[in-house]
Short mmCIF file of C-alpha atoms in Angstrom, two decimals:
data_model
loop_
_atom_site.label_atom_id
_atom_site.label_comp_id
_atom_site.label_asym_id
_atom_site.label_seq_id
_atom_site.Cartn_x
_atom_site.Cartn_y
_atom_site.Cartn_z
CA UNK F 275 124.26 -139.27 130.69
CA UNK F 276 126.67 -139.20 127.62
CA UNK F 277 127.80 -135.76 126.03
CA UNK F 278 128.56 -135.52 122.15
CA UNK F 279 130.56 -133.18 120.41
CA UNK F 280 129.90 -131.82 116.69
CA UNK F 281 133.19 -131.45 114.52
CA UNK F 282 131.43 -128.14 113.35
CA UNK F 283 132.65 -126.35 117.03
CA UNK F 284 133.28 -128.85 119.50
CA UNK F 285 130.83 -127.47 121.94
CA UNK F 286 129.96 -130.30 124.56
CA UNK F 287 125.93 -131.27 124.24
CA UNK F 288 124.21 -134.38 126.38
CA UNK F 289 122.74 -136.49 124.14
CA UNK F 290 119.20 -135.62 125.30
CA UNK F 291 119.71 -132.43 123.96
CA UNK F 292 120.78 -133.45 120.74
CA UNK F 293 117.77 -135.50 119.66
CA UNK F 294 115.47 -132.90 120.57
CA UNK F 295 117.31 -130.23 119.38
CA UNK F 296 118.24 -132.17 116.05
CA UNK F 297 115.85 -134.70 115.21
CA UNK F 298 114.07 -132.61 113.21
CA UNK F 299 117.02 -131.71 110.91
CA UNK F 300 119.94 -128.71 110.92
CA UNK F 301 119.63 -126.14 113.58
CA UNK F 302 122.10 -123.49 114.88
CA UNK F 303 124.33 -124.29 117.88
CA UNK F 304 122.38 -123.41 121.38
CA UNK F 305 125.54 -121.97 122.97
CA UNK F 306 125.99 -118.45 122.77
CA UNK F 307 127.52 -116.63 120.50
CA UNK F 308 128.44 -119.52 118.30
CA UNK F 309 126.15 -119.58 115.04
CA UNK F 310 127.12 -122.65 113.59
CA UNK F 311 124.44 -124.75 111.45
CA UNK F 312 124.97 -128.62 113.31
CA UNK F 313 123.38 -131.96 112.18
CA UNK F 314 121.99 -134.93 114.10
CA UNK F 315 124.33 -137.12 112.11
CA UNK F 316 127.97 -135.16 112.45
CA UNK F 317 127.16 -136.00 116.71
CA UNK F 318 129.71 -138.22 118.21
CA UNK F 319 131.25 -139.43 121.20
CA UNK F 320 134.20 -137.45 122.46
CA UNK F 321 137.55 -139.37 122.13
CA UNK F 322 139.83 -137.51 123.79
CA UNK F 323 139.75 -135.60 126.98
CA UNK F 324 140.82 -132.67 126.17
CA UNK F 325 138.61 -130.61 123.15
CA UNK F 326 141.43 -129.26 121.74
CA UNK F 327 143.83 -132.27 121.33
CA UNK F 328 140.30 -133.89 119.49
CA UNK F 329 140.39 -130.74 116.80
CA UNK F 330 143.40 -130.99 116.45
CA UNK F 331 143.61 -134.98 115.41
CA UNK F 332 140.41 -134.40 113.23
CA UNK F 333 142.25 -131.34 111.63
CA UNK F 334 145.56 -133.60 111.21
CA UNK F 335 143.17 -136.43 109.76
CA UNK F 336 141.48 -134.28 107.46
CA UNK F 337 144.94 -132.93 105.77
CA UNK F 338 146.53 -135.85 105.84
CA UNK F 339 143.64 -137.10 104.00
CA UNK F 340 144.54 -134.47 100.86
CA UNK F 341 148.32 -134.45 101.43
CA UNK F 342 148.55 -138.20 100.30
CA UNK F 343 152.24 -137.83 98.46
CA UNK F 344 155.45 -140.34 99.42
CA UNK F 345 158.94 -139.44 98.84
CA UNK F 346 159.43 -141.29 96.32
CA UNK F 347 156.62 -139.22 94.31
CA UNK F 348 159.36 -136.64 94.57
CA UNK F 349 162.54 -136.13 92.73
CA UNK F 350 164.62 -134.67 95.53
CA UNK F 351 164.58 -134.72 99.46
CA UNK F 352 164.40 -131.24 99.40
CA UNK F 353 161.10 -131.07 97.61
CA UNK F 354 159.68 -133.88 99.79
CA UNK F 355 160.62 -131.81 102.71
CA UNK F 356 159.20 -128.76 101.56
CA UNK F 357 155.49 -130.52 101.02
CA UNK F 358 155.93 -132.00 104.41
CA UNK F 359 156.54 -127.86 105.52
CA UNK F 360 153.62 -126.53 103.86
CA UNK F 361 151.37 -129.38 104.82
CA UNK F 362 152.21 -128.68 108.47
CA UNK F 363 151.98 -124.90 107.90
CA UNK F 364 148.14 -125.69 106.41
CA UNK F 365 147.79 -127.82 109.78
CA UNK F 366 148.78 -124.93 112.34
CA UNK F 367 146.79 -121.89 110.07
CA UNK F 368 143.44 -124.46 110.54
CA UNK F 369 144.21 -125.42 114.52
CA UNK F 370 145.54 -121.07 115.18
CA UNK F 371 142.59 -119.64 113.47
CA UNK F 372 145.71 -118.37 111.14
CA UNK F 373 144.04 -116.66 107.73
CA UNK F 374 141.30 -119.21 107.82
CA UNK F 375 139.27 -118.75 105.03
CA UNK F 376 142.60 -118.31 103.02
CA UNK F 377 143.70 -121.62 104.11
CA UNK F 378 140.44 -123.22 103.47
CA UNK F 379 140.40 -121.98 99.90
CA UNK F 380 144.05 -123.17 99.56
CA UNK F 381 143.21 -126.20 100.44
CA UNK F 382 139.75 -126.85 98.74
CA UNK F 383 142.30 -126.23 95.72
CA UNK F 384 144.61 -128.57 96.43
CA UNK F 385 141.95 -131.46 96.61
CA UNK F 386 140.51 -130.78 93.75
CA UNK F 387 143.45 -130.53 91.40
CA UNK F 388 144.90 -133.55 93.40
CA UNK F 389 141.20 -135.23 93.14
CA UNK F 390 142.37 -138.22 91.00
CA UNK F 391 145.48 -138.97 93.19
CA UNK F 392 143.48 -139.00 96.51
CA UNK F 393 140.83 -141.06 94.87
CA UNK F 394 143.22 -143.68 93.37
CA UNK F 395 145.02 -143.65 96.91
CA UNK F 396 141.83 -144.27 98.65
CA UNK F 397 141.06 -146.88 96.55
CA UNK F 398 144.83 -148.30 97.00
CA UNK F 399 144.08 -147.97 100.87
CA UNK F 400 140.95 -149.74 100.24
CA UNK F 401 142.21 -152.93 98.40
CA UNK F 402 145.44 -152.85 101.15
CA UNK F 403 142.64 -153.47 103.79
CA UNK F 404 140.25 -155.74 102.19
CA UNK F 405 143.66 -157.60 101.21
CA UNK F 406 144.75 -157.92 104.67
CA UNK F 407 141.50 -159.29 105.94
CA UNK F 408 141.65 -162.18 103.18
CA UNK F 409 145.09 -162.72 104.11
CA UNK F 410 143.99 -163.32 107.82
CA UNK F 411 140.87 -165.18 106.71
CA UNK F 412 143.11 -167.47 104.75
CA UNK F 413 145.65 -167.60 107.80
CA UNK F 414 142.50 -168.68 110.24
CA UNK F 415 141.02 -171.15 107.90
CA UNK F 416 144.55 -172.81 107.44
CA UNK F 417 144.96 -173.09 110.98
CA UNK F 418 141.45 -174.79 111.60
CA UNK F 419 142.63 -177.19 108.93
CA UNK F 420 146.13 -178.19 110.35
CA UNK F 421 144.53 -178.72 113.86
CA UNK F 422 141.52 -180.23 112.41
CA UNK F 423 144.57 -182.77 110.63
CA UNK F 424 146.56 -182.82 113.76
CA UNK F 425 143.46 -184.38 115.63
CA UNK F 426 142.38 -186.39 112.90
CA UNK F 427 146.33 -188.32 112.85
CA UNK F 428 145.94 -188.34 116.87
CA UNK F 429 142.62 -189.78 117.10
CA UNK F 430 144.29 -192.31 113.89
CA UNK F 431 147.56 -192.77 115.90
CA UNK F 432 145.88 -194.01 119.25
CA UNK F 433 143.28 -196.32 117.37
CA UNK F 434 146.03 -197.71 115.76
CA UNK F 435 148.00 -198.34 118.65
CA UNK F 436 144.84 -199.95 119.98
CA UNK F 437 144.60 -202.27 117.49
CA UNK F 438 148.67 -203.09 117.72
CA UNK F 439 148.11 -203.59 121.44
CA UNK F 440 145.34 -205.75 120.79
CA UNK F 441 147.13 -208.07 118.37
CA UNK F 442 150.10 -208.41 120.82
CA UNK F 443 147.83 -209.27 123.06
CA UNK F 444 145.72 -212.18 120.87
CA UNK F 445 148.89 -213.29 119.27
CA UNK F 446 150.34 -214.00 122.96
CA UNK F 447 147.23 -215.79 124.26
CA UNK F 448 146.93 -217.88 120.98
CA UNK F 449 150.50 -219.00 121.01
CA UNK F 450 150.80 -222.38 121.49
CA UNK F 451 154.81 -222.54 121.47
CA UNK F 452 157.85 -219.90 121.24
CA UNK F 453 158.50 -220.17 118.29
CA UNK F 454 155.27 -218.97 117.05
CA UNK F 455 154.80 -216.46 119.33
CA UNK F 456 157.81 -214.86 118.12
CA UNK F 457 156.58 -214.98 114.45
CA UNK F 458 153.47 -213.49 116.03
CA UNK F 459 155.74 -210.27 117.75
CA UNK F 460 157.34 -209.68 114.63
CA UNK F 461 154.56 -209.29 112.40
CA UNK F 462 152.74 -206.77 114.84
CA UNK F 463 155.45 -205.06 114.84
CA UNK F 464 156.67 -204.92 111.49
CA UNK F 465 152.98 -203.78 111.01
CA UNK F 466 153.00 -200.95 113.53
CA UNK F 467 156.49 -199.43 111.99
CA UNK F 468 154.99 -199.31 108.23
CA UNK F 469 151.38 -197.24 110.04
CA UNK F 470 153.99 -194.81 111.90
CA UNK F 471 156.03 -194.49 108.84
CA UNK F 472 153.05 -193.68 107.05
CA UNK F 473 151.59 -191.28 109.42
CA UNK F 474 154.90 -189.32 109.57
CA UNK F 475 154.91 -189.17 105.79
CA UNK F 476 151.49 -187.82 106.23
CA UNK F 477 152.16 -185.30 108.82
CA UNK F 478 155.78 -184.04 106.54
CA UNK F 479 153.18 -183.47 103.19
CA UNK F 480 150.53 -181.50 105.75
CA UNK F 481 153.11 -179.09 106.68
CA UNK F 482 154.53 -178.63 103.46
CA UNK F 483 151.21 -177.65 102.06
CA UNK F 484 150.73 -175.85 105.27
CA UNK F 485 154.12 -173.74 104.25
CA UNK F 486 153.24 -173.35 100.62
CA UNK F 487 149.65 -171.81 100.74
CA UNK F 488 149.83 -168.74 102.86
CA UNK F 489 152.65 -167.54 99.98
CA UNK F 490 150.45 -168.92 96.85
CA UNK F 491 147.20 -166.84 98.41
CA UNK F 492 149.54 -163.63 99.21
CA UNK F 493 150.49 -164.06 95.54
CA UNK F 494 146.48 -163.77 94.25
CA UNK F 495 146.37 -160.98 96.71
CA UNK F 496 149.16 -158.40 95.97
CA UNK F 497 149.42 -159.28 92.85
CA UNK F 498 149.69 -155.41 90.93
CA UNK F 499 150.37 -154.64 87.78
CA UNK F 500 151.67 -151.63 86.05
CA UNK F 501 153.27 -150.43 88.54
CA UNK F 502 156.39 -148.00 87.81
CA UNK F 503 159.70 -147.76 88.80
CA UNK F 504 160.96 -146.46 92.01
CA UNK F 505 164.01 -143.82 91.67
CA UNK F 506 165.65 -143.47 95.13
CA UNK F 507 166.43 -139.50 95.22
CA UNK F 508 170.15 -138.78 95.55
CA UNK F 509 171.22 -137.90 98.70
CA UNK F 510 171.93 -134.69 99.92
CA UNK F 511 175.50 -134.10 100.13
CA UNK F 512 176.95 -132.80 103.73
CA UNK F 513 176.30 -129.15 105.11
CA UNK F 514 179.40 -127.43 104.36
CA UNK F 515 179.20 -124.23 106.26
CA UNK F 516 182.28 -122.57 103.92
CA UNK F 517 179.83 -122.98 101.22
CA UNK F 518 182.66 -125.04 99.19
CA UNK F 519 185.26 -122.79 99.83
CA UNK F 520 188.65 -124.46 100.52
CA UNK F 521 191.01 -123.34 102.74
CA UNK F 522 194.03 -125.34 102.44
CA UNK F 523 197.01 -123.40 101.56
CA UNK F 524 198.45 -123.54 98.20
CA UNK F 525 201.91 -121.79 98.32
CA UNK F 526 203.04 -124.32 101.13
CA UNK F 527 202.13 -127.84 103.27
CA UNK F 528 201.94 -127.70 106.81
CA UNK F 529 203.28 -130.18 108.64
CA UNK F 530 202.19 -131.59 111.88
CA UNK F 531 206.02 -131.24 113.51
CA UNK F 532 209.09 -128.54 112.67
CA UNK F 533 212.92 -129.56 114.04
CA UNK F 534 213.58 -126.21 115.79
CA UNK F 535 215.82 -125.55 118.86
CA UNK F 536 213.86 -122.70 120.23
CA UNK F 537 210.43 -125.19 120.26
CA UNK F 538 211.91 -127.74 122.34
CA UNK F 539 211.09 -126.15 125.38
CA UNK F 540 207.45 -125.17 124.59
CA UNK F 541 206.82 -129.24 123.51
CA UNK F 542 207.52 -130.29 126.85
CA UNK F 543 207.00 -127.47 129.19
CA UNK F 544 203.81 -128.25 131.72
CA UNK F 545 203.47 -124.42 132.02
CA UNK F 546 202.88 -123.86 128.00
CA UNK F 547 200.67 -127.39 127.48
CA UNK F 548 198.62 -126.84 130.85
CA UNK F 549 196.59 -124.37 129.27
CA UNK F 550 195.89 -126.18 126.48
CA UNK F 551 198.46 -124.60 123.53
CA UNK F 552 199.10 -126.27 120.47
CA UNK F 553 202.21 -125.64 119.02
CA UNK F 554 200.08 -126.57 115.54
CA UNK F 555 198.44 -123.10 115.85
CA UNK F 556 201.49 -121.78 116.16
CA UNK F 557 203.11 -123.68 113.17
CA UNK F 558 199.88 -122.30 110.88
CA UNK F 559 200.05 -118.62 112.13
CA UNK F 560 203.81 -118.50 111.85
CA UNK F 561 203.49 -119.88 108.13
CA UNK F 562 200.39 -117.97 106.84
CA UNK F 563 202.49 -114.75 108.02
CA UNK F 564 205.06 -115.64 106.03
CA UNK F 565 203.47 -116.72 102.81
CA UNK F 566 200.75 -113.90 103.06
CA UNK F 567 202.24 -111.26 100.60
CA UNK F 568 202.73 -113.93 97.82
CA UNK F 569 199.53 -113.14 95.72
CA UNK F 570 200.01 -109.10 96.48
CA UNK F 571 201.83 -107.17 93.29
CA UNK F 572 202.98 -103.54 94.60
CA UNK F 573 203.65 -102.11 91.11
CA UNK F 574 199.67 -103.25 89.96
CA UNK F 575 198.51 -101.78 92.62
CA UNK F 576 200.44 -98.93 92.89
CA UNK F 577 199.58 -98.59 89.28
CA UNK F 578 195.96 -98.77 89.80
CA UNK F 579 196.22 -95.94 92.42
CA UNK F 580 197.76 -93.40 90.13
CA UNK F 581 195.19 -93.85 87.44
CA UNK F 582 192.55 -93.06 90.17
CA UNK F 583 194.40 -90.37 91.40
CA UNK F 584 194.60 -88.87 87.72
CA UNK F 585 190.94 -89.60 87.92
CA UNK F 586 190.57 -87.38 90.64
CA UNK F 587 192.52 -84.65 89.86
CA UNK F 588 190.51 -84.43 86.19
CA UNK F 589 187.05 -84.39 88.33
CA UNK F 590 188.56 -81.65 91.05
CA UNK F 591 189.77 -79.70 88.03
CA UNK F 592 186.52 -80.37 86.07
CA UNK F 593 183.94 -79.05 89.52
CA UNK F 594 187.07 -76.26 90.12
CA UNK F 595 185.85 -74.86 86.64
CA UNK F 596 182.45 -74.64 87.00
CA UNK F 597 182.66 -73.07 90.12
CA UNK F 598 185.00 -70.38 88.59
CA UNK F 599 182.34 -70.09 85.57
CA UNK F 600 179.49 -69.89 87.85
CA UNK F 601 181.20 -67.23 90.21
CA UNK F 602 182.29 -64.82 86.75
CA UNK F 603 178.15 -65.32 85.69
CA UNK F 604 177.03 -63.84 89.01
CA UNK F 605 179.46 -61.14 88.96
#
């Protein structure tokens, strides 16, 4: 007995069911409260073990399917990363039951403004596939050829050997003094060298070919044309958690070591350095204190707080005389 699942809800069904429940064309769902409208040909085989790790691949499929975009469709990684974000946020909303119908409508949208892109990139996908199969067609059908070749200069190489044998073998028997029998050796082999030189020749211009058209049949394949430019994005520069803000001092340079008498004993002391004290914080604490009041001007701000306190004495004044004209209306 084999069990199907519809995409529509995922509700397990044996297959006996199926035909006579939807042979005769769409018909609700026979589990309880589910009122989905199912068809005979939407029934397949479950994949996966688990129901919900099989939504959630044909939910991943089917967005992937309308998100098609690359990064280098995009200008910055930023914006790449931020379709990659709301492509996963359409993924979770569909697998959550998040705002559903929102999400649906959202991306109903998207397909159809994006219609020509996912068509074109279907199409790409399409030609990439049919491309590759030629390409191992091609690959297959040289490879019958070279062995068919290879056999062809074996089967050649042993009948000539044969025949060299053969000769040796007449021309030794036939000999009727040294002399000529030598003559005899010669020739044969003279004549075998000039059939192995030839057959190596052979077997050099067979692989050569054999090199050559695999690239002259990926050429006819992925040949495209018109294709544009591809702009790298720039990359993003470093996370700078001051947010650019410097902090090296500008009234002074610290330096990484200070001649002073009353330090020696805190650079080599195992009771100061056990504990892990730097005599550099020490160095940057002692010279920020010192250099700390050189952007402060007293008489600016002491300036500033007289003309707010003349500010406040003209508003205390000012609320001091309406009170004093409010009290003489009520009396």
């Amino acid at each position: 007995m084999r069990f199907l699942v519809n995409p529509e809800c995922y509700h397990k069904m044996c297959e006996s069911c199926v035909d006579r429940i939807f042979s005769q064309g769409p018909a609700p769902c026979p589990i309880a409260g589910c009122a989905r409208t199912l068809r005979l040909q939407r029934f397949r085989q479950q994949t996966f073990e688990d129901l919900k790790i099989e939504r959630e691949v044909d939910v991943r499929r089917r967005v992937a399917k309308a998100f098609i975009k690359q990064e280098s469709d995009f200008e910055t990684l930023l914006a790449y990363n931020n379709y990659l974000e709301d492509m996963e946020v359409t993924t979770f909303n569909l697998l959550e039951g998040i705002d559903v119908a929102a999400t649906e409508r959202k991306l109903a949208a998207y397909v159809a403004q994006n219609a020509a892109s996912i068509s074109q990139n279907n199409a790409k996908a399409s030609q990439d596939q049919r491309a590759q199969h030629a390409q191992t067609a091609a690959h297959k059908e040289q490879a019958l050829l070279s062995r068919a070749a290879a056999n062809r200069a074996d089967i050649s190489s042993l009948t000539e050997r044969e025949e060299a044998r053969k000769e040796e073998t007449d021309a030794i028997a036939n000999a009727k003094d040294e002399a000529g029998q030598k003559v005899v050796l010669k020739k044969s082999t003279a004549r075998r060298t000039a059939a192995e030189k030839a057959r190596d020749k052979q077997r050099q211009q067979q692989q050569q070919q054999q090199q050559q058209q695999p690239d002259e049949v990926g050429n006819d394949i992925y040949r495209i044309q018109g294709l544009k430019a591809v702009v790298q994005a720039p990359l993003e520069k470093p996370y700078d958690p001051f947010g650019g803000v410097s902090y090296t001092p500008s009234y002074y340079t610290l330096r990484p070591h200070y001649e002073y008498p009353w330090l020696d004993r805190a650079r080599t002391d195992p009771g100061i350095l056990a504990g892990g004290y730097d005599l550099r914080e020490y160095y940057q604490r002692t010279m920020l204190e010192a250099f700390a009041g050189l952007g402060c001007f007293i008489d600016e701000e002491m300036a500033e707080k007289e003309h707010e306190g003349d500010d406040t004495m003209v508003a205390t004044e000012g609320a001091a005389m309406a009170a004093g004209g409010s009290a003489r209306a009520f009396d």
